[in-house]
mmCIF file of C-alpha atoms in Angstrom:
data_model
loop_
_atom_site.group_PDB
_atom_site.id
_atom_site.type_symbol
_atom_site.label_atom_id
_atom_site.label_comp_id
_atom_site.label_asym_id
_atom_site.label_seq_id
_atom_site.Cartn_x
_atom_site.Cartn_y
_atom_site.Cartn_z
ATOM 1 C CA MET R 1 -34.066 37.655 12.550
ATOM 2 C CA LYS R 2 -33.927 40.751 14.784
ATOM 3 C CA HIS R 3 -32.496 39.968 18.185
ATOM 4 C CA CYS R 4 -34.562 41.549 20.961
ATOM 5 C CA GLU R 5 -32.679 43.661 23.494
ATOM 6 C CA HIS R 6 -35.468 43.150 26.061
ATOM 7 C CA PRO R 7 -36.122 46.878 26.540
ATOM 8 C CA GLN R 8 -39.224 46.499 28.709
ATOM 9 C CA VAL R 9 -39.999 43.871 31.310
ATOM 10 C CA ARG R 10 -42.885 42.784 33.501
ATOM 11 C CA THR R 11 -43.265 40.349 36.389
ATOM 12 C CA GLU R 12 -45.610 37.435 35.841
ATOM 13 C CA MET R 13 -46.050 33.746 36.564
ATOM 14 C CA VAL R 14 -43.793 31.765 34.269
ATOM 15 C CA LYS R 15 -44.441 28.156 33.405
ATOM 16 C CA LYS R 16 -42.070 25.596 31.967
ATOM 17 C CA GLU R 17 -42.373 21.894 31.476
ATOM 18 C CA TYR R 18 -39.651 19.544 32.654
ATOM 19 C CA PHE R 19 -39.884 15.756 32.531
ATOM 20 C CA GLY R 20 -43.635 16.001 31.915
ATOM 21 C CA GLU R 21 -44.204 18.177 34.999
ATOM 22 C CA GLN R 22 -44.998 21.877 35.175
ATOM 23 C CA PHE R 23 -42.675 24.281 36.986
ATOM 24 C CA THR R 24 -44.343 27.592 37.835
ATOM 25 C CA ALA R 25 -42.924 30.612 39.639
ATOM 26 C CA LYS R 26 -42.980 34.392 39.501
ATOM 27 C CA GLY R 27 -40.364 35.692 37.139
ATOM 28 C CA VAL R 28 -39.313 38.594 34.942
ATOM 29 C CA VAL R 29 -40.514 38.457 31.335
ATOM 30 C CA CYS R 30 -39.665 40.642 28.345
ATOM 31 C CA ALA R 31 -42.780 42.551 27.260
ATOM 32 C CA GLU R 32 -41.634 42.477 23.592
ATOM 33 C CA CYS R 33 -40.507 38.916 22.924
ATOM 34 C CA GLU R 34 -41.703 37.118 26.072
ATOM 35 C CA ALA R 35 -38.275 35.753 26.929
ATOM 36 C CA ILE R 36 -37.975 34.720 30.587
ATOM 37 C CA LEU R 37 -35.106 36.115 32.633
ATOM 38 C CA TRP R 38 -33.528 33.146 34.337
ATOM 39 C CA ASP R 39 -31.628 34.739 37.204
ATOM 40 C CA SER R 40 -30.340 33.434 40.526
ATOM 41 C CA LYS R 41 -33.756 33.930 42.220
ATOM 42 C CA LEU R 42 -35.596 31.881 39.624
ATOM 43 C CA GLN R 43 -32.817 29.301 39.672
ATOM 44 C CA GLU R 44 -33.258 28.911 43.437
ATOM 45 C CA LYS R 45 -37.014 28.375 43.081
ATOM 46 C CA PHE R 46 -36.334 25.864 40.316
ATOM 47 C CA ASN R 47 -33.797 23.952 42.421
ATOM 48 C CA ASP R 48 -36.323 23.700 45.281
ATOM 49 C CA TRP R 49 -38.960 22.434 42.874
ATOM 50 C CA LEU R 50 -36.572 19.795 41.512
ATOM 51 C CA ILE R 51 -35.780 18.536 45.001
ATOM 52 C CA ARG R 52 -39.485 18.178 45.816
ATOM 53 C CA LEU R 53 -40.165 16.465 42.477
ATOM 54 C CA ASP R 54 -37.327 13.974 42.939
ATOM 55 C CA ALA R 55 -38.647 13.132 46.414
ATOM 56 C CA SER R 56 -42.231 12.609 45.247
ATOM 57 C CA LYS R 57 -41.822 11.195 41.713
ATOM 58 C CA ARG R 58 -38.561 9.311 41.451
ATOM 59 C CA ASP R 59 -39.608 7.651 38.189
ATOM 60 C CA LYS R 60 -39.385 11.034 36.474
ATOM 61 C CA PHE R 61 -35.643 10.923 36.977
ATOM 62 C CA THR R 62 -35.138 7.489 35.513
ATOM 63 C CA ILE R 63 -34.004 6.834 31.974
ATOM 64 C CA GLN R 64 -34.655 3.525 30.334
ATOM 65 C CA PHE R 65 -32.303 2.505 27.580
ATOM 66 C CA SER R 66 -30.871 -0.616 25.975
ATOM 67 C CA LEU R 67 -27.375 -2.014 25.889
ATOM 68 C CA THR R 68 -26.188 -5.173 24.161
ATOM 69 C CA GLU R 69 -24.909 -8.146 26.147
ATOM 70 C CA ARG R 70 -21.403 -7.213 25.055
ATOM 71 C CA ALA R 71 -21.777 -3.652 26.357
ATOM 72 C CA LEU R 72 -23.174 -4.953 29.634
ATOM 73 C CA GLU R 73 -20.146 -7.244 29.948
ATOM 74 C CA CYS R 74 -17.955 -4.148 29.582
ATOM 75 C CA LEU R 75 -19.907 -2.435 32.305
ATOM 76 C CA GLU R 76 -19.582 -5.442 34.591
ATOM 77 C CA HIS R 77 -15.830 -5.656 33.952
ATOM 78 C CA LEU R 78 -15.386 -1.958 34.633
ATOM 79 C CA ALA R 79 -17.527 -2.072 37.776
ATOM 80 C CA LYS R 80 -15.167 -4.650 39.316
ATOM 81 C CA GLN R 81 -12.521 -1.941 39.512
ATOM 82 C CA PHE R 82 -14.798 0.161 41.711
ATOM 83 C CA PRO R 83 -16.196 -1.897 44.586
ATOM 84 C CA GLY R 84 -19.319 -0.463 46.171
ATOM 85 C CA VAL R 85 -20.225 1.579 43.115
ATOM 86 C CA ASN R 86 -23.420 0.729 41.228
ATOM 87 C CA ASP R 87 -24.068 0.633 37.482
ATOM 88 C CA SER R 88 -26.003 3.937 37.505
ATOM 89 C CA GLN R 89 -23.047 5.736 38.995
ATOM 90 C CA ILE R 90 -20.643 4.361 36.402
ATOM 91 C CA LEU R 91 -22.945 5.051 33.465
ATOM 92 C CA ARG R 92 -23.611 8.563 34.670
ATOM 93 C CA ALA R 93 -19.900 9.191 35.221
ATOM 94 C CA LEU R 94 -19.046 7.960 31.731
ATOM 95 C CA ALA R 95 -21.677 10.218 30.172
ATOM 96 C CA VAL R 96 -20.412 13.203 32.207
ATOM 97 C CA ILE R 97 -16.833 12.504 31.130
ATOM 98 C CA TYR R 98 -17.818 12.186 27.495
ATOM 99 C CA PHE R 99 -19.726 15.453 27.393
ATOM 100 C CA ASN R 100 -17.550 17.548 29.684
ATOM 101 C CA LYS R 101 -14.075 16.270 28.944
ATOM 102 C CA VAL R 102 -13.999 14.459 25.636
ATOM 103 C CA ALA R 103 -16.481 16.168 23.353
ATOM 104 C CA PRO R 104 -15.364 19.791 24.071
ATOM 105 C CA ASN R 105 -11.784 18.954 23.117
ATOM 106 C CA PRO R 106 -11.614 18.797 19.287
ATOM 107 C CA GLU R 107 -8.641 16.403 19.302
ATOM 108 C CA PHE R 108 -10.245 14.052 21.843
ATOM 109 C CA ALA R 109 -13.562 14.226 20.031
ATOM 110 C CA ARG R 110 -11.906 13.367 16.709
ATOM 111 C CA ARG R 111 -10.188 10.349 18.229
ATOM 112 C CA ILE R 112 -13.356 9.108 19.863
ATOM 113 C CA GLU R 113 -15.400 9.567 16.704
ATOM 114 C CA SER R 114 -12.792 7.603 14.731
ATOM 115 C CA ILE R 115 -13.470 4.649 16.995
ATOM 116 C CA THR R 116 -17.028 4.414 15.684
ATOM 117 C CA GLU R 117 -15.516 2.963 12.490
ATOM 118 C CA SER R 118 -13.736 0.209 14.416
ATOM 119 C CA ASP R 119 -14.709 -3.444 14.816
ATOM 120 C CA VAL R 120 -14.669 -2.921 18.571
ATOM 121 C CA PHE R 121 -17.434 -0.317 18.412
ATOM 122 C CA LYS R 122 -19.446 -2.352 15.934
ATOM 123 C CA SER R 123 -19.197 -5.378 18.216
ATOM 124 C CA LEU R 124 -20.896 -3.363 20.943
ATOM 125 C CA LEU R 125 -23.861 -2.692 18.656
ATOM 126 C CA THR R 126 -24.589 -6.261 17.634
ATOM 127 C CA GLY R 127 -26.395 -8.907 19.571
ATOM 128 C CA GLU R 128 -29.341 -9.080 21.834
ATOM 129 C CA LYS R 129 -30.167 -5.939 23.776
ATOM 130 C CA ARG R 130 -31.212 -5.769 27.386
ATOM 131 C CA ARG R 131 -33.069 -2.914 29.002
ATOM 132 C CA SER R 132 -31.417 -0.953 31.747
ATOM 133 C CA LYS R 133 -33.103 1.575 34.007
ATOM 134 C CA VAL R 134 -30.903 4.203 35.541
ATOM 135 C CA HIS R 135 -31.948 6.805 38.081
ATOM 136 C CA PHE R 136 -30.226 10.191 37.920
ATOM 137 C CA LYS R 137 -30.111 13.075 40.351
ATOM 138 C CA PRO R 138 -32.038 16.113 39.040
ATOM 139 C CA SER R 139 -28.942 18.054 37.993
ATOM 140 C CA ALA R 140 -27.538 15.070 36.094
ATOM 141 C CA LEU R 141 -30.854 14.443 34.345
ATOM 142 C CA LEU R 142 -31.103 18.081 33.351
ATOM 143 C CA ASP R 143 -27.650 17.763 31.831
ATOM 144 C CA ILE R 144 -28.663 14.703 29.864
ATOM 145 C CA HIS R 145 -31.858 16.277 28.594
ATOM 146 C CA SER R 146 -29.883 19.350 27.665
ATOM 147 C CA TRP R 147 -27.378 17.280 25.675
ATOM 148 C CA ALA R 148 -30.220 15.361 24.071
ATOM 149 C CA LYS R 149 -31.709 18.624 22.815
ATOM 150 C CA ILE R 150 -28.333 19.803 21.582
ATOM 151 C CA VAL R 151 -27.712 16.716 19.444
ATOM 152 C CA ASP R 152 -31.378 16.175 18.617
ATOM 153 C CA LEU R 153 -31.615 12.652 20.027
ATOM 154 C CA PRO R 154 -33.895 11.118 22.663
ATOM 155 C CA PRO R 155 -32.139 10.985 26.064
ATOM 156 C CA SER R 156 -32.071 7.180 26.002
ATOM 157 C CA ARG R 157 -30.302 7.100 22.633
ATOM 158 C CA LEU R 158 -27.935 9.840 23.735
ATOM 159 C CA LEU R 159 -26.851 7.782 26.727
ATOM 160 C CA GLU R 160 -26.343 4.698 24.581
ATOM 161 C CA GLU R 161 -24.231 6.489 21.978
ATOM 162 C CA SER R 162 -21.983 8.355 24.397
ATOM 163 C CA ILE R 163 -21.472 5.346 26.652
ATOM 164 C CA LEU R 164 -20.719 2.968 23.773
ATOM 165 C CA ARG R 165 -18.049 5.344 22.536
ATOM 166 C CA VAL R 166 -16.363 5.398 25.914
ATOM 167 C CA PHE R 167 -16.707 1.602 26.297
ATOM 168 C CA SER R 168 -15.008 1.206 22.926
ATOM 169 C CA VAL R 169 -12.003 3.132 24.186
ATOM 170 C CA TYR R 170 -11.985 0.961 27.310
ATOM 171 C CA ILE R 171 -11.875 -2.363 25.460
ATOM 172 C CA GLU R 172 -9.838 -1.328 22.417
ATOM 173 C CA ASN R 173 -6.499 -3.137 22.230
ATOM 174 C CA ASP R 174 -4.800 -0.398 20.253
ATOM 175 C CA PRO R 175 -1.939 0.936 22.468
ATOM 176 C CA GLU R 176 -2.803 4.565 21.662
ATOM 177 C CA MET R 177 -6.405 4.092 22.784
ATOM 178 C CA LYS R 178 -5.258 2.276 25.911
ATOM 179 C CA GLU R 179 -3.013 5.208 26.711
ATOM 180 C CA PHE R 180 -5.873 7.608 25.955
ATOM 181 C CA TRP R 181 -8.098 5.723 28.401
ATOM 182 C CA LYS R 182 -5.464 5.743 31.140
ATOM 183 C CA ALA R 183 -4.496 9.394 30.674
ATOM 184 C CA ASN R 184 -7.804 11.062 29.917
ATOM 185 C CA ILE R 185 -10.748 9.012 31.095
ATOM 186 C CA LEU R 186 -9.727 6.777 33.982
ATOM 187 C CA PRO R 187 -8.481 9.559 36.300
ATOM 188 C CA ASP R 188 -11.737 11.482 35.969
ATOM 189 C CA LEU R 189 -13.784 8.332 36.378
ATOM 190 C CA GLU R 190 -11.938 7.488 39.605
ATOM 191 C CA LEU R 191 -12.423 11.019 40.917
ATOM 192 C CA ILE R 192 -16.134 11.149 40.122
ATOM 193 C CA LEU R 193 -16.823 7.717 41.582
ATOM 194 C CA LYS R 194 -14.841 8.427 44.760
ATOM 195 C CA ALA R 195 -17.012 11.483 45.347
ATOM 196 C CA SER R 196 -20.329 9.836 44.469
ATOM 197 C CA MET S 1 -22.595 34.772 45.623
ATOM 198 C CA ALA S 2 -19.310 34.283 43.774
ATOM 199 C CA SER S 3 -16.190 33.455 45.764
ATOM 200 C CA ASP S 4 -13.423 36.015 46.233
ATOM 201 C CA GLY S 5 -11.085 33.842 44.193
ATOM 202 C CA LEU S 6 -13.461 33.840 41.265
ATOM 203 C CA LEU S 7 -13.983 37.598 41.455
ATOM 204 C CA GLU S 8 -10.228 38.086 41.611
ATOM 205 C CA GLN S 9 -9.804 36.101 38.408
ATOM 206 C CA LEU S 10 -12.535 38.138 36.744
ATOM 207 C CA ALA S 11 -10.725 41.343 37.713
ATOM 208 C CA ASN S 12 -7.736 40.313 35.599
ATOM 209 C CA ALA S 13 -7.769 42.607 32.584
ATOM 210 C CA LYS S 14 -5.702 40.108 30.588
ATOM 211 C CA LEU S 15 -8.226 37.307 30.900
ATOM 212 C CA PRO S 16 -9.090 35.982 27.418
ATOM 213 C CA PHE S 17 -12.689 36.663 26.437
ATOM 214 C CA VAL S 18 -13.917 33.054 26.452
ATOM 215 C CA ARG S 19 -12.337 32.314 29.835
ATOM 216 C CA LYS S 20 -13.905 35.500 31.210
ATOM 217 C CA LEU S 21 -17.297 34.426 29.872
ATOM 218 C CA GLN S 22 -16.982 30.951 31.435
ATOM 219 C CA LEU S 23 -15.944 32.339 34.815
ATOM 220 C CA ALA S 24 -18.559 35.105 34.782
ATOM 221 C CA ALA S 25 -21.290 32.556 34.004
ATOM 222 C CA LEU S 26 -20.082 30.517 36.950
ATOM 223 C CA ALA S 27 -20.079 33.569 39.219
ATOM 224 C CA GLU S 28 -23.513 34.963 38.372
ATOM 225 C CA LEU S 29 -25.565 34.283 35.267
ATOM 226 C CA ASP S 30 -28.662 36.166 34.110
ATOM 227 C CA TYR S 31 -30.090 34.346 31.141
ATOM 228 C CA TRP S 32 -32.925 35.429 28.859
ATOM 229 C CA GLU S 33 -34.610 32.171 27.931
ATOM 230 C CA ASP S 34 -36.467 32.557 24.671
ATOM 231 C CA ARG S 35 -40.059 31.310 24.659
ATOM 232 C CA ARG S 36 -40.591 31.713 20.952
ATOM 233 C CA ASP S 37 -41.069 28.523 19.050
ATOM 234 C CA PRO S 38 -38.482 27.660 17.591
ATOM 235 C CA PRO S 39 -35.713 28.019 18.591
ATOM 236 C CA ASN S 40 -36.056 27.758 22.329
ATOM 237 C CA LEU S 41 -32.715 27.234 23.977
ATOM 238 C CA SER S 42 -32.550 26.772 27.700
ATOM 239 C CA ILE S 43 -30.091 27.978 30.305
ATOM 240 C CA GLN S 44 -29.109 24.338 30.732
ATOM 241 C CA GLU S 45 -28.091 24.089 27.100
ATOM 242 C CA PHE S 46 -26.084 27.281 27.398
ATOM 243 C CA ARG S 47 -24.254 25.972 30.476
ATOM 244 C CA SER S 48 -23.645 22.643 28.731
ATOM 245 C CA LEU S 49 -22.062 24.314 25.731
ATOM 246 C CA LEU S 50 -19.914 26.901 27.536
ATOM 247 C CA ASN S 51 -16.881 24.627 27.427
ATOM 248 C CA TYR S 52 -17.306 24.118 23.700
ATOM 249 C CA ILE S 53 -16.638 27.711 22.738
ATOM 250 C CA PRO S 54 -13.167 27.809 21.144
ATOM 251 C CA ALA S 55 -10.709 29.225 23.676
ATOM 252 C CA GLY S 56 -9.274 31.846 21.339
ATOM 253 C CA LEU S 57 -12.576 33.161 19.995
ATOM 254 C CA GLN S 58 -12.925 36.940 19.796
ATOM 255 C CA PRO S 59 -16.416 38.435 19.656
ATOM 256 C CA SER S 60 -17.619 41.557 17.928
ATOM 257 C CA TRP S 61 -18.771 44.428 20.128
ATOM 258 C CA ARG S 62 -21.415 47.113 19.824
ATOM 259 C CA GLU S 63 -23.257 49.579 22.021
ATOM 260 C CA ARG S 64 -25.955 48.095 24.239
ATOM 261 C CA GLU S 65 -29.479 49.380 23.469
ATOM 262 C CA SER S 66 -31.420 48.236 26.507
ATOM 263 C CA SER S 67 -30.876 48.837 30.219
ATOM 264 C CA SER S 68 -33.564 46.433 31.443
ATOM 265 C CA GLY S 69 -32.957 43.464 33.699
ATOM 266 C CA PRO S 70 -31.416 43.293 37.186
ATOM 267 C CA HIS S 71 -27.993 44.442 35.967
ATOM 268 C CA GLY S 72 -29.057 46.587 33.072
ATOM 269 C CA ASP S 73 -28.028 49.810 34.773
ATOM 270 C CA THR S 74 -24.730 48.584 36.194
ATOM 271 C CA GLY S 75 -23.582 46.363 33.334
ATOM 272 C CA GLU S 76 -21.022 47.181 30.649
ATOM 273 C CA THR S 77 -22.282 49.481 27.913
ATOM 274 C CA GLN S 78 -20.992 47.172 25.170
ATOM 275 C CA VAL S 79 -22.584 43.883 24.171
ATOM 276 C CA PHE S 80 -20.570 41.036 22.723
ATOM 277 C CA LYS S 81 -21.787 38.891 19.822
ATOM 278 C CA PHE S 82 -20.314 35.736 18.364
ATOM 279 C CA GLU S 83 -21.103 32.446 16.690
ATOM 280 C CA PHE S 84 -19.520 29.083 17.332
ATOM 281 C CA GLU S 85 -19.786 25.571 16.017
ATOM 282 C CA VAL S 86 -20.150 22.402 18.026
ATOM 283 C CA SER S 87 -19.548 18.819 16.941
ATOM 284 C CA ILE S 88 -20.862 16.120 19.240
ATOM 285 C CA LEU S 89 -21.461 12.437 18.486
ATOM 286 C CA GLY S 90 -20.579 13.218 14.891
ATOM 287 C CA ARG S 91 -23.343 15.855 14.689
ATOM 288 C CA ARG S 92 -22.422 19.445 13.940
ATOM 289 C CA SER S 93 -24.474 22.562 14.741
ATOM 290 C CA ARG S 94 -23.892 26.293 15.015
ATOM 291 C CA TYR S 95 -24.916 28.794 17.704
ATOM 292 C CA PHE S 96 -25.250 32.544 18.129
ATOM 293 C CA VAL S 97 -24.564 34.290 21.473
ATOM 294 C CA LYS S 98 -25.132 37.896 22.565
ATOM 295 C CA GLY S 99 -24.724 39.414 26.009
ATOM 296 C CA TYR S 100 -22.820 41.720 28.327
ATOM 297 C CA PHE S 101 -20.732 41.516 31.469
ATOM 298 C CA PHE S 102 -21.702 43.199 34.718
ATOM 299 C CA ASP S 103 -20.821 45.248 36.600
ATOM 300 C CA ALA S 104 -18.998 47.763 34.429
ATOM 301 C CA ASP S 105 -16.578 48.789 37.183
ATOM 302 C CA ARG S 106 -15.905 45.271 38.477
ATOM 303 C CA CYS S 107 -16.922 42.134 36.632
ATOM 304 C CA ARG S 108 -18.968 39.715 38.738
ATOM 305 C CA GLY S 109 -21.269 38.089 36.216
ATOM 306 C CA VAL S 110 -22.759 38.037 32.739
ATOM 307 C CA THR S 111 -26.178 38.574 31.178
ATOM 308 C CA ILE S 112 -26.933 36.472 28.106
ATOM 309 C CA GLN S 113 -29.530 38.233 25.946
ATOM 310 C CA SER S 114 -29.602 35.740 23.085
ATOM 311 C CA PHE S 115 -28.535 32.138 22.640
ATOM 312 C CA ARG S 116 -29.871 30.531 19.480
ATOM 313 C CA ARG S 117 -29.082 27.570 17.308
ATOM 314 C CA ILE S 118 -28.596 28.838 13.768
ATOM 315 C CA SER S 119 -28.158 25.473 12.106
ATOM 316 C CA LEU S 120 -29.639 22.101 13.029
ATOM 317 C CA PRO S 121 -27.432 19.166 13.988
ATOM 318 C CA ARG S 122 -26.271 17.350 10.934
ATOM 319 C CA LEU S 123 -23.969 14.410 10.514
ATOM 320 C CA ARG S 124 -20.517 15.314 9.319
ATOM 321 C CA ALA S 125 -19.889 14.457 5.665
ATOM 322 C CA VAL S 126 -17.565 11.444 5.295
#
């Protein structure tokens, strides 16, 4: 496939769909391949649009997903360590840590993936599931949708899979995993939740 | 506008390529978002995957053909090209990146001309 160098451009109204809503703004478009130039000006217009959308249609920024009773017990146990912090904040923080700290590090990622073979992880998959609804700020939701596209999963399933992996590390009795939790996940979780 | 500290880091000639790319994208990013169907990779996906590029990766370089875009005239004359693989949640996929830093005399950002997935996520073989 020939990669366009975008030799000629024009200004036109660009439209993109996010969360079932249409974002429109004037932008620069390649006359050959129709790629949109996403620069700081367009980013600013997009940020303003997101703020207005979040204020008017909060449900657009809510993800509904299911966790087993066992997973919800983990969440409850973890939440006790952070008084005043709600479930959404913890779940969001865990997803952020997984995708920004764990997954980019090949060694961390290998260790976390190995836990999916464990009884601990499997125990989090079995049993009755309960629905959870979590609201995210626009930037966090964009991140999640972006990750969902990258791994080709619906956002709800993406959240479940990443969170269950981190929960498994949290409840695993293996001393190495406990050390991994203390050294690599807990400090970031504390930092994120203090700031949220 | 990028902070002085960030620009100072970008001015370091010894900065490894991937670190330079990450910092430049943080400073100022111009991103050509492909509308062709498929693949259609967004600026969000690019930002999400920046930290996944192996730290020691070295791109190939060639002369830039186009001078369009807000930094087309002031950007470096060479474009970089590379591929990298990502493994997340046990799913592996491969990406292609092409772009150039700007400005040529003092780096303060990067233009990404292409960012495509060249293989779909697949589960790792066990």
